[in-house]
One Martini backbone bead per residue (centre of mass of N, CA, C, O) as a GRO file, in nm:
protein
  109
    1UNK     BB    1   0.101   0.034   0.011
    2UNK     BB    2   0.139   0.372   0.019
    3UNK     BB    3   0.219   0.407   0.315
    4UNK     BB    4   0.467   0.228   0.307
    5UNK     BB    5   0.623   0.367   0.078
    6UNK     BB    6   0.650   0.645   0.215
    7UNK     BB    7   0.797   0.552   0.474
    8UNK     BB    8   1.027   0.374   0.364
    9UNK     BB    9   1.161   0.583   0.174
   10UNK     BB   10   1.211   0.800   0.385
   11UNK     BB   11   1.395   0.632   0.573
   12UNK     BB   12   1.609   0.558   0.362
   13UNK     BB   13   1.695   0.848   0.289
   14UNK     BB   14   1.764   0.943   0.577
   15UNK     BB   15   1.993   0.740   0.623
   16UNK     BB   16   2.173   0.838   0.384
   17UNK     BB   17   2.173   1.155   0.470
   18UNK     BB   18   2.133   1.222   0.790
   19UNK     BB   19   1.835   1.346   0.744
   20UNK     BB   20   1.551   1.495   0.706
   21UNK     BB   21   1.247   1.430   0.525
   22UNK     BB   22   0.983   1.675   0.429
   23UNK     BB   23   0.962   1.624   0.111
   24UNK     BB   24   0.767   1.566  -0.181
   25UNK     BB   25   0.773   1.408  -0.516
   26UNK     BB   26   0.597   1.366  -0.781
   27UNK     BB   27   0.517   1.189  -1.028
   28UNK     BB   28   0.448   1.165  -1.330
   29UNK     BB   29   0.108   1.193  -1.380
   30UNK     BB   30  -0.057   1.291  -1.157
   31UNK     BB   31  -0.403   1.257  -1.045
   32UNK     BB   32  -0.523   1.564  -0.952
   33UNK     BB   33  -0.843   1.528  -1.044
   34UNK     BB   34  -0.865   1.306  -0.813
   35UNK     BB   35  -0.996   1.386  -0.520
   36UNK     BB   36  -0.993   1.121  -0.358
   37UNK     BB   37  -0.693   1.056  -0.405
   38UNK     BB   38  -0.573   1.319  -0.299
   39UNK     BB   39  -0.675   1.288  -0.008
   40UNK     BB   40  -0.533   1.021   0.046
   41UNK     BB   41  -0.241   1.117  -0.005
   42UNK     BB   42  -0.230   1.345   0.196
   43UNK     BB   43  -0.277   1.171   0.447
   44UNK     BB   44  -0.028   0.988   0.398
   45UNK     BB   45   0.185   1.212   0.414
   46UNK     BB   46   0.125   1.307   0.697
   47UNK     BB   47   0.170   1.030   0.840
   48UNK     BB   48   0.479   1.016   0.729
   49UNK     BB   49   0.590   1.338   0.782
   50UNK     BB   50   0.514   1.539   0.579
   51UNK     BB   51   0.496   1.896   0.489
   52UNK     BB   52   0.519   1.843   0.168
   53UNK     BB   53   0.453   1.891  -0.201
   54UNK     BB   54   0.538   1.829  -0.537
   55UNK     BB   55   0.405   1.869  -0.828
   56UNK     BB   56   0.329   1.850  -1.191
   57UNK     BB   57   0.222   2.125  -1.188
   58UNK     BB   58   0.204   2.409  -1.364
   59UNK     BB   59   0.340   2.678  -1.169
   60UNK     BB   60   0.258   2.898  -0.910
   61UNK     BB   61   0.275   2.937  -0.591
   62UNK     BB   62   0.012   3.011  -0.360
   63UNK     BB   63  -0.164   3.148  -0.144
   64UNK     BB   64  -0.355   2.865  -0.016
   65UNK     BB   65  -0.214   2.639  -0.103
   66UNK     BB   66  -0.139   2.330  -0.086
   67UNK     BB   67   0.150   2.181   0.048
   68UNK     BB   68   0.076   1.892  -0.118
   69UNK     BB   69   0.024   2.075  -0.419
   70UNK     BB   70   0.262   2.212  -0.560
   71UNK     BB   71   0.365   2.407  -0.791
   72UNK     BB   72   0.574   2.422  -1.100
   73UNK     BB   73   0.872   2.522  -1.275
   74UNK     BB   74   1.043   2.427  -1.533
   75UNK     BB   75   1.400   2.377  -1.537
   76UNK     BB   76   1.672   2.414  -1.774
   77UNK     BB   77   1.959   2.419  -1.981
   78UNK     BB   78   1.789   2.592  -2.212
   79UNK     BB   79   1.769   2.827  -2.028
   80UNK     BB   80   1.791   3.140  -2.039
   81UNK     BB   81   1.795   3.430  -1.874
   82UNK     BB   82   1.520   3.534  -1.980
   83UNK     BB   83   1.352   3.277  -1.928
   84UNK     BB   84   1.412   3.246  -1.630
   85UNK     BB   85   1.294   3.516  -1.545
   86UNK     BB   86   1.006   3.461  -1.646
   87UNK     BB   87   0.955   3.220  -1.464
   88UNK     BB   88   1.014   3.362  -1.184
   89UNK     BB   89   0.776   3.588  -1.249
   90UNK     BB   90   0.517   3.406  -1.373
   91UNK     BB   91   0.496   3.387  -1.708
   92UNK     BB   92   0.414   3.051  -1.694
   93UNK     BB   93   0.135   3.003  -1.544
   94UNK     BB   94  -0.062   2.948  -1.795
   95UNK     BB   95   0.012   2.641  -1.839
   96UNK     BB   96  -0.181   2.518  -1.632
   97UNK     BB   97  -0.444   2.534  -1.795
   98UNK     BB   98  -0.355   2.340  -2.021
   99UNK     BB   99  -0.287   2.100  -1.842
  100UNK     BB  100  -0.568   2.064  -1.716
  101UNK     BB  101  -0.724   2.003  -1.973
  102UNK     BB  102  -0.565   1.755  -2.060
  103UNK     BB  103  -0.618   1.586  -1.799
  104UNK     BB  104  -0.927   1.590  -1.809
  105UNK     BB  105  -0.955   1.448  -2.082
  106UNK     BB  106  -0.801   1.192  -2.001
  107UNK     BB  107  -0.972   1.115  -1.745
  108UNK     BB  108  -1.267   1.121  -1.900
  109UNK     BB  109  -1.179   0.961  -2.185
   0.00000   0.00000   0.00000
């Protein structure tokens, strides 16, 4: 079950690092539109001792967002200074809307 996986992997990483692991990062294509599953996972993360988690949703984290489903902006080695600055200033937050539509269509279709 997911509860075991979350606790066991957290403990294993903590042993290797020699310090607490407080945040989790979701695998690609996490079904964030499935509210029942999201609630279940959030409860499991809390029970395992995580303080928050990064989702695969594109966007900027905002005040009031759940700390267990924070959005993020992908940054890679192809980003030049101008593109990186645009991403850091939130100019890529609109991609979240497109990503949401695509996931909803895939989930319901």
